[in-house]
XYZ file of C-alpha atoms in Angstrom:
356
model
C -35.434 -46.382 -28.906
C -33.069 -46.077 -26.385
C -34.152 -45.281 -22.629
C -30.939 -43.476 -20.786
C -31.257 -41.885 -17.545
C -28.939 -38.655 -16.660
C -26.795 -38.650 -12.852
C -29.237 -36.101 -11.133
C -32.027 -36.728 -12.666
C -33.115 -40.455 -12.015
C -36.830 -39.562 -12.038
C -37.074 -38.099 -15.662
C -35.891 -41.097 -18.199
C -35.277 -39.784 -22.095
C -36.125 -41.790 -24.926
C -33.610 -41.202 -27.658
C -33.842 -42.599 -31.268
C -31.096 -45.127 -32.909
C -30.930 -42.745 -35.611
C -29.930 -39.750 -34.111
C -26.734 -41.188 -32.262
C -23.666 -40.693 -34.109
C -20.611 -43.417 -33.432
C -17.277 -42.198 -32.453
C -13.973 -43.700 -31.835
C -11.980 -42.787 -28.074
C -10.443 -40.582 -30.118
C -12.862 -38.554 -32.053
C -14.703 -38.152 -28.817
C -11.081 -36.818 -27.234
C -11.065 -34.323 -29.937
C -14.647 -33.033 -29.361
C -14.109 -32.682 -25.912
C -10.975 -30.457 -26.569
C -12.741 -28.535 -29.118
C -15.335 -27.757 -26.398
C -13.207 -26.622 -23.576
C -11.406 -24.286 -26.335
C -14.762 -23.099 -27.278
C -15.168 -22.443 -23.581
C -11.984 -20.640 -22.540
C -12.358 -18.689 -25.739
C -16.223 -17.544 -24.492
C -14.786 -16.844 -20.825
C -12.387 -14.873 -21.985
C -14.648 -12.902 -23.720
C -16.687 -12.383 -21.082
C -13.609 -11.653 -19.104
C -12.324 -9.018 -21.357
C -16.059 -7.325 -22.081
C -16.149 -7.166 -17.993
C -12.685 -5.216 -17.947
C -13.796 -2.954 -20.340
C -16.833 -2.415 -18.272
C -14.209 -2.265 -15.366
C -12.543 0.765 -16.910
C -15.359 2.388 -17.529
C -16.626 2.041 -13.882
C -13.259 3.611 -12.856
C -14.004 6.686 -14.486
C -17.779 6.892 -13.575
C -17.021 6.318 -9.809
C -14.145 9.324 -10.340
C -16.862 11.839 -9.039
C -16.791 14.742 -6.553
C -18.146 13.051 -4.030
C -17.664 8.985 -4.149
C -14.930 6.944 -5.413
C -11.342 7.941 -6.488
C -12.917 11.670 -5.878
C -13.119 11.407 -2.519
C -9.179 11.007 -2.128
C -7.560 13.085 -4.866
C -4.496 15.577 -3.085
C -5.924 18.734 -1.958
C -8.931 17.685 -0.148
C -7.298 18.777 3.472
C -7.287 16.483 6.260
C -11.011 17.389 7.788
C -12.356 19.810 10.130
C -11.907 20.393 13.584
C -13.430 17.816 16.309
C -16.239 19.139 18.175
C -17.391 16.217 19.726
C -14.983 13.556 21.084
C -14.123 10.968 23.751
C -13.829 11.898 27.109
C -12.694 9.975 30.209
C -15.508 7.844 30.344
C -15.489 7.161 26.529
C -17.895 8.124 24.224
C -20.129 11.149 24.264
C -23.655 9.543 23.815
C -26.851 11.107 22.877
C -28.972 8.616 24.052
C -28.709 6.117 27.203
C -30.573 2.868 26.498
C -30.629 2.040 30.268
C -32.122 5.663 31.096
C -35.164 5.704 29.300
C -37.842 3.521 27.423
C -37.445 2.418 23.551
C -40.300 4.720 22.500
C -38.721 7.772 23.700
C -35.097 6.685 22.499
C -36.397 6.709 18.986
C -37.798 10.124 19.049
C -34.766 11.599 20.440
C -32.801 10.071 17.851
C -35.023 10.548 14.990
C -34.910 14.325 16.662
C -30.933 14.436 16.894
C -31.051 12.773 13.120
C -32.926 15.488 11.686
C -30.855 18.210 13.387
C -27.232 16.327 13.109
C -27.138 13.764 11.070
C -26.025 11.247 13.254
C -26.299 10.304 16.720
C -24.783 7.654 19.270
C -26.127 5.768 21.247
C -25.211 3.439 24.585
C -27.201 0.388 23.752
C -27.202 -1.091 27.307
C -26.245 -4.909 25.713
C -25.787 -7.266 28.598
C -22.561 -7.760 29.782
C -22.691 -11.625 28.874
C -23.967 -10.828 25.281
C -21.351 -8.748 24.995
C -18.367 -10.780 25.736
C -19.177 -13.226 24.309
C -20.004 -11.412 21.088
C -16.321 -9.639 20.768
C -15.244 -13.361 21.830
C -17.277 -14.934 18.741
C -16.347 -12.121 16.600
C -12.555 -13.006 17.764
C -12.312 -16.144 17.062
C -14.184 -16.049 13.658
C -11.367 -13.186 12.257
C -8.586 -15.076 13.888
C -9.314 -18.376 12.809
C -9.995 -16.789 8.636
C -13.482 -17.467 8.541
C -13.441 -13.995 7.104
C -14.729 -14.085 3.322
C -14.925 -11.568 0.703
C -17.713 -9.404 1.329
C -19.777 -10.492 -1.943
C -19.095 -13.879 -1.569
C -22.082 -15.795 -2.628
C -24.207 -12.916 -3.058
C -24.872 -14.223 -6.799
C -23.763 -10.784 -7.966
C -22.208 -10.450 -11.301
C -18.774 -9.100 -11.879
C -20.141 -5.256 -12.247
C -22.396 -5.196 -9.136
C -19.277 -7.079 -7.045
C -17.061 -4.214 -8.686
C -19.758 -1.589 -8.026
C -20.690 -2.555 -4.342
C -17.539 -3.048 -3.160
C -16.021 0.209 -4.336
C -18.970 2.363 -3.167
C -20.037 0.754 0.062
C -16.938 -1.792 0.951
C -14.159 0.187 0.456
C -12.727 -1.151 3.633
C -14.332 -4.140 3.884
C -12.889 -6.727 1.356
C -13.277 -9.413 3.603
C -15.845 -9.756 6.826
C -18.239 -12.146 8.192
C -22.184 -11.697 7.548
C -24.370 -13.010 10.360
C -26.334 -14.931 8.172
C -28.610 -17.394 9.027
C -26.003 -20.214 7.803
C -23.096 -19.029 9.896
C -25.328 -18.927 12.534
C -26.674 -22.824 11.829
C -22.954 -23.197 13.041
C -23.455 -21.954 16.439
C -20.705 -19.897 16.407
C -21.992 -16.576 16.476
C -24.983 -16.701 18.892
C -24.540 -13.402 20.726
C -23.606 -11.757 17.818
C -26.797 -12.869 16.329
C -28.722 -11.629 19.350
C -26.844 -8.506 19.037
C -27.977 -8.240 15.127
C -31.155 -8.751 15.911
C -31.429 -5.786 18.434
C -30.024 -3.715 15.434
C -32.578 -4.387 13.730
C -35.544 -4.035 15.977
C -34.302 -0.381 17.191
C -33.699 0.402 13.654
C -37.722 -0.695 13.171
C -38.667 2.116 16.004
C -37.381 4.545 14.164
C -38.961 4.132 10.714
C -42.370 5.313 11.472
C -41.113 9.136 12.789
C -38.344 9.055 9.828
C -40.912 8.711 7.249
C -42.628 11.184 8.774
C -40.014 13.715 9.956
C -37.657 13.113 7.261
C -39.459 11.001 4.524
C -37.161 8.663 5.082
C -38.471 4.688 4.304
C -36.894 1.707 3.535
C -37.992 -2.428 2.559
C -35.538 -3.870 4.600
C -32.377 -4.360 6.645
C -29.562 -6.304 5.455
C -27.679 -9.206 7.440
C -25.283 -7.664 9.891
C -21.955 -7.599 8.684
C -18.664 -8.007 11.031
C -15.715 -5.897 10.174
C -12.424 -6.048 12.083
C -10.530 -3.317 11.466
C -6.400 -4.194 12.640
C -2.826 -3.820 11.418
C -1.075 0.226 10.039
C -3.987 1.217 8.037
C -5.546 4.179 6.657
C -9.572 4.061 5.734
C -11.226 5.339 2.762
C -13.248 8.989 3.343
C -16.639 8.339 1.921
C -20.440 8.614 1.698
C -22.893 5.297 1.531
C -24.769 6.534 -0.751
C -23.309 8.928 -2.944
C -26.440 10.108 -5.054
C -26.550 13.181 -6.784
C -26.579 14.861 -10.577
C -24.562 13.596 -13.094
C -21.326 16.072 -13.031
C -21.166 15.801 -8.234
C -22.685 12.069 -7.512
C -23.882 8.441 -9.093
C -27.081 6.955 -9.196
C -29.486 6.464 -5.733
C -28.100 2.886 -4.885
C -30.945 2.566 -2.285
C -29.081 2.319 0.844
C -30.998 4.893 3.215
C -29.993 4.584 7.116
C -26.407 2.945 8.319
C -26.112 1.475 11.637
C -22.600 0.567 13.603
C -22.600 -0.868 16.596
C -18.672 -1.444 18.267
C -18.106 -4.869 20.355
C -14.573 -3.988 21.913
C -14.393 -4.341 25.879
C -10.367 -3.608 25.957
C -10.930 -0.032 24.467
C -9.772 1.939 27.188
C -10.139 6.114 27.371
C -6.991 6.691 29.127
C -4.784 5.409 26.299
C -5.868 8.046 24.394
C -6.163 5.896 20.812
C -9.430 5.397 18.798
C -8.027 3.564 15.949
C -10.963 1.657 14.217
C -13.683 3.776 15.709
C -15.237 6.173 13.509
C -15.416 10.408 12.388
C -18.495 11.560 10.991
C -18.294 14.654 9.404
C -20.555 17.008 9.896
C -22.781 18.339 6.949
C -25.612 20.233 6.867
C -28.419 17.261 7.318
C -30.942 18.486 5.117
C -29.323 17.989 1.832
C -26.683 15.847 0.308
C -23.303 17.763 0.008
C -22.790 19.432 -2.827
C -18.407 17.844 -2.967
C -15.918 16.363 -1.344
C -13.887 19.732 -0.628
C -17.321 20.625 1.784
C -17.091 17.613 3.616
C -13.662 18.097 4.178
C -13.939 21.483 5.815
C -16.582 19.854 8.311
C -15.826 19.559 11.270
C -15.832 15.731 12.882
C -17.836 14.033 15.699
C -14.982 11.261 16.179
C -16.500 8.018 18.305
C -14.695 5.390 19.803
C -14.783 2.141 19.242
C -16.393 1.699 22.783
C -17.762 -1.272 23.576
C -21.990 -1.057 23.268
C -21.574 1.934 21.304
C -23.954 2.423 18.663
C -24.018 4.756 15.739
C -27.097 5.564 13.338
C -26.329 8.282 10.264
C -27.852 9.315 7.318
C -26.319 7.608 4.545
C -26.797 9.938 1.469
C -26.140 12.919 3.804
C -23.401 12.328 6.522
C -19.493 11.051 5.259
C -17.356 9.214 6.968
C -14.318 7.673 7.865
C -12.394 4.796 9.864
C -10.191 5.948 12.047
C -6.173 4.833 11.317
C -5.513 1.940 12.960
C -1.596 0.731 14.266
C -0.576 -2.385 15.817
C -2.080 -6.014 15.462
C -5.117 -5.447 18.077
C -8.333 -5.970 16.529
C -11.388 -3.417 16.836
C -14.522 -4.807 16.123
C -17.752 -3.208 14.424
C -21.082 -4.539 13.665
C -22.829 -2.750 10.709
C -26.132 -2.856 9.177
C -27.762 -0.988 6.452
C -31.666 -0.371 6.015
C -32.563 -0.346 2.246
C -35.044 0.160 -0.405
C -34.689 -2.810 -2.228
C -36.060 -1.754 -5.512
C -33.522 0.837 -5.877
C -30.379 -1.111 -4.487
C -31.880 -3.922 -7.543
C -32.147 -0.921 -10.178
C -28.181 0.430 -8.961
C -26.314 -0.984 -11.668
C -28.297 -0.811 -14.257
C -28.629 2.992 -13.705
C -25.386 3.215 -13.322
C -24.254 1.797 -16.629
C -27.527 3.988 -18.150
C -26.279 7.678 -16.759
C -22.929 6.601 -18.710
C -24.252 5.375 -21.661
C -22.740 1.845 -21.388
C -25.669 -0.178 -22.044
């Protein structure tokens, strides 16, 4: 017998018999190892071409009244009146962090989510936090540590195509506040900032389920978006769920969170590129199209500094404001999930279409 041990794995020796190794010549064993790597671009590009024919399928399944290519076909009308806006303090808010106790924040917004929608908050970060979180946030767009979104999120080609159609339509690229870019020390107060997210988001869940039957299993990483340059943003809902001929399957995504890190936003020069409209939808159900949400009309928010911004995502559309110029505008978003449907999402997907 032979005794060999593999690069990797020193600990586990393997016996292997005289009898079952062939002898090759340099150049038989050239020839196998061509005849592999043909054998192996021949299998990618199988794979390749099965996911492209997946890929066109997706295109027409995400074509739906509300979500997708749907939500941007000529006709639609540029959106409803504003009724809330801006003034000359900035942002309207709902709730004032600084005014009243954590306890009684949540049931006002769980109150105003139940009526509205949506509501905004004025999160009453510290000043230092705050700085230095637009600073972090910055420097981490400026210097490309940007990354596309599903970047090693071990997703396969359909849930990256799925994902980042439905939820990232503007977000190719951003920076998740994970706990490895963190390990770099480069985004501490943005990581403090995340974490308050998170915990208000937690004081709400108790009166959602109850008021609204709202639950979820968790809340993602925040993500960092920079929105910057002559761009127009996608009009869309989180969560487009609904019957077969208006929506696609429930991809589990139940409460969206913003929060906007910009200290140079000023309300006298009149421009809110990169904050946000929400249109305004009856709260209690999921709209029944696109052309509905359209005729809406629009709370439009700022991209204030310490503003935050909770909304229903199955129920309440919306859209990025246009943004001109190379100034960057900032927003910190989180979503609260049920994991067990945001797993089931693509397969259900592929199921309602009768591609598995």
């Amino acid at each position: 017998r032979w005794q060999v041990k593999v690069v990797g794995h020193e600990d586990t020796p393997m016996n292997l018999k005289e009898a079952n190794l062939q002898v090759v010549t340099e150049e038989e064993f050239e020839e196998w190892l061509q005849a592999r790597e043909a054998e192996q671009a021949e299998q990618a590009e199988q794979a390749e071409q099965e996911f492209q024919d997946d890929t066109i399928d997706v295109e027409e399944l995400l074509t739906t009244r509300i979500s997708g290519a749907g939500m941007t076909r000529p006709g639609l009308g540029t959106g409803g009146s504003i009724t809330k806006a801006p003034g000359p303090n900035g942002n309207d808010f709902d709730i004032r962090m600084a005014e009243t106790d954590s306890r009684a924040a949540a049931r006002t917004a769980v109150q105003v989510l139940k009526e509205r929608g949506v509501f905004t908050c004025e999160a009453n970060a510290p000043y230092d936090v705050l700085m230095g979180a637009f600073e972090e946030g910055e420097q981490l767009w400026r210097s490309g540590s940007f990354a596309p979104t599903m970047q090693d999120m071990e997703a396969s080609p359909l849930e990256q195509e799925l994902w980042t159609r439905v939820l990232y339509q503007d977000e190719t690229e951003a920076a998740w506040i994970s706990e490895g870019l963190i390990a770099t020390g480069r985004c501490d107060n943005l990581a403090i900032l995340k974490d308050s997210m998170r915990s208000f988001a937690e004081t709400l869940q108790a009166d959602l389920q109850r008021q609204l039957g709202l639950t979820w299993s968790s809340a993602w990483e925040g993500m960092l978006a920079a929105y910057s340059g002559d761009k127009t943003y996608a009009f869309h809902l989180d969560n487009p769920q609904g019957p077969l001929e208006t929506g696609l399957p429930d991809n589990g995504v139940r409460l969206t969170l913003c929060y906007f890190i910009n200290p140079h936003w000023s309300p006298e020069a009149g421009y809110n590129g990169g904050g946000l409209d929400i249109f305004l939808t009856d709260p209690s159900s999921a709209p029944a199209s696109a052309s509905v949400i359209r005729r809406a009309h629009r709370l439009r928010v700022a991209p204030h500094a310490d503003t935050l911004v909770a909304f229903l995502s199955d129920r309440m559309a919306h859209q990025v404001i246009e943004t001109k110029g190379d100034e960057v505008w900032l927003c910190l978003w989180m979503w609260c999930v049920d994991e067990a449907a945001v797993s089931e999402f693509p397969t259900k997907m592929l199921e309602r279409h009768g591609l598995t």
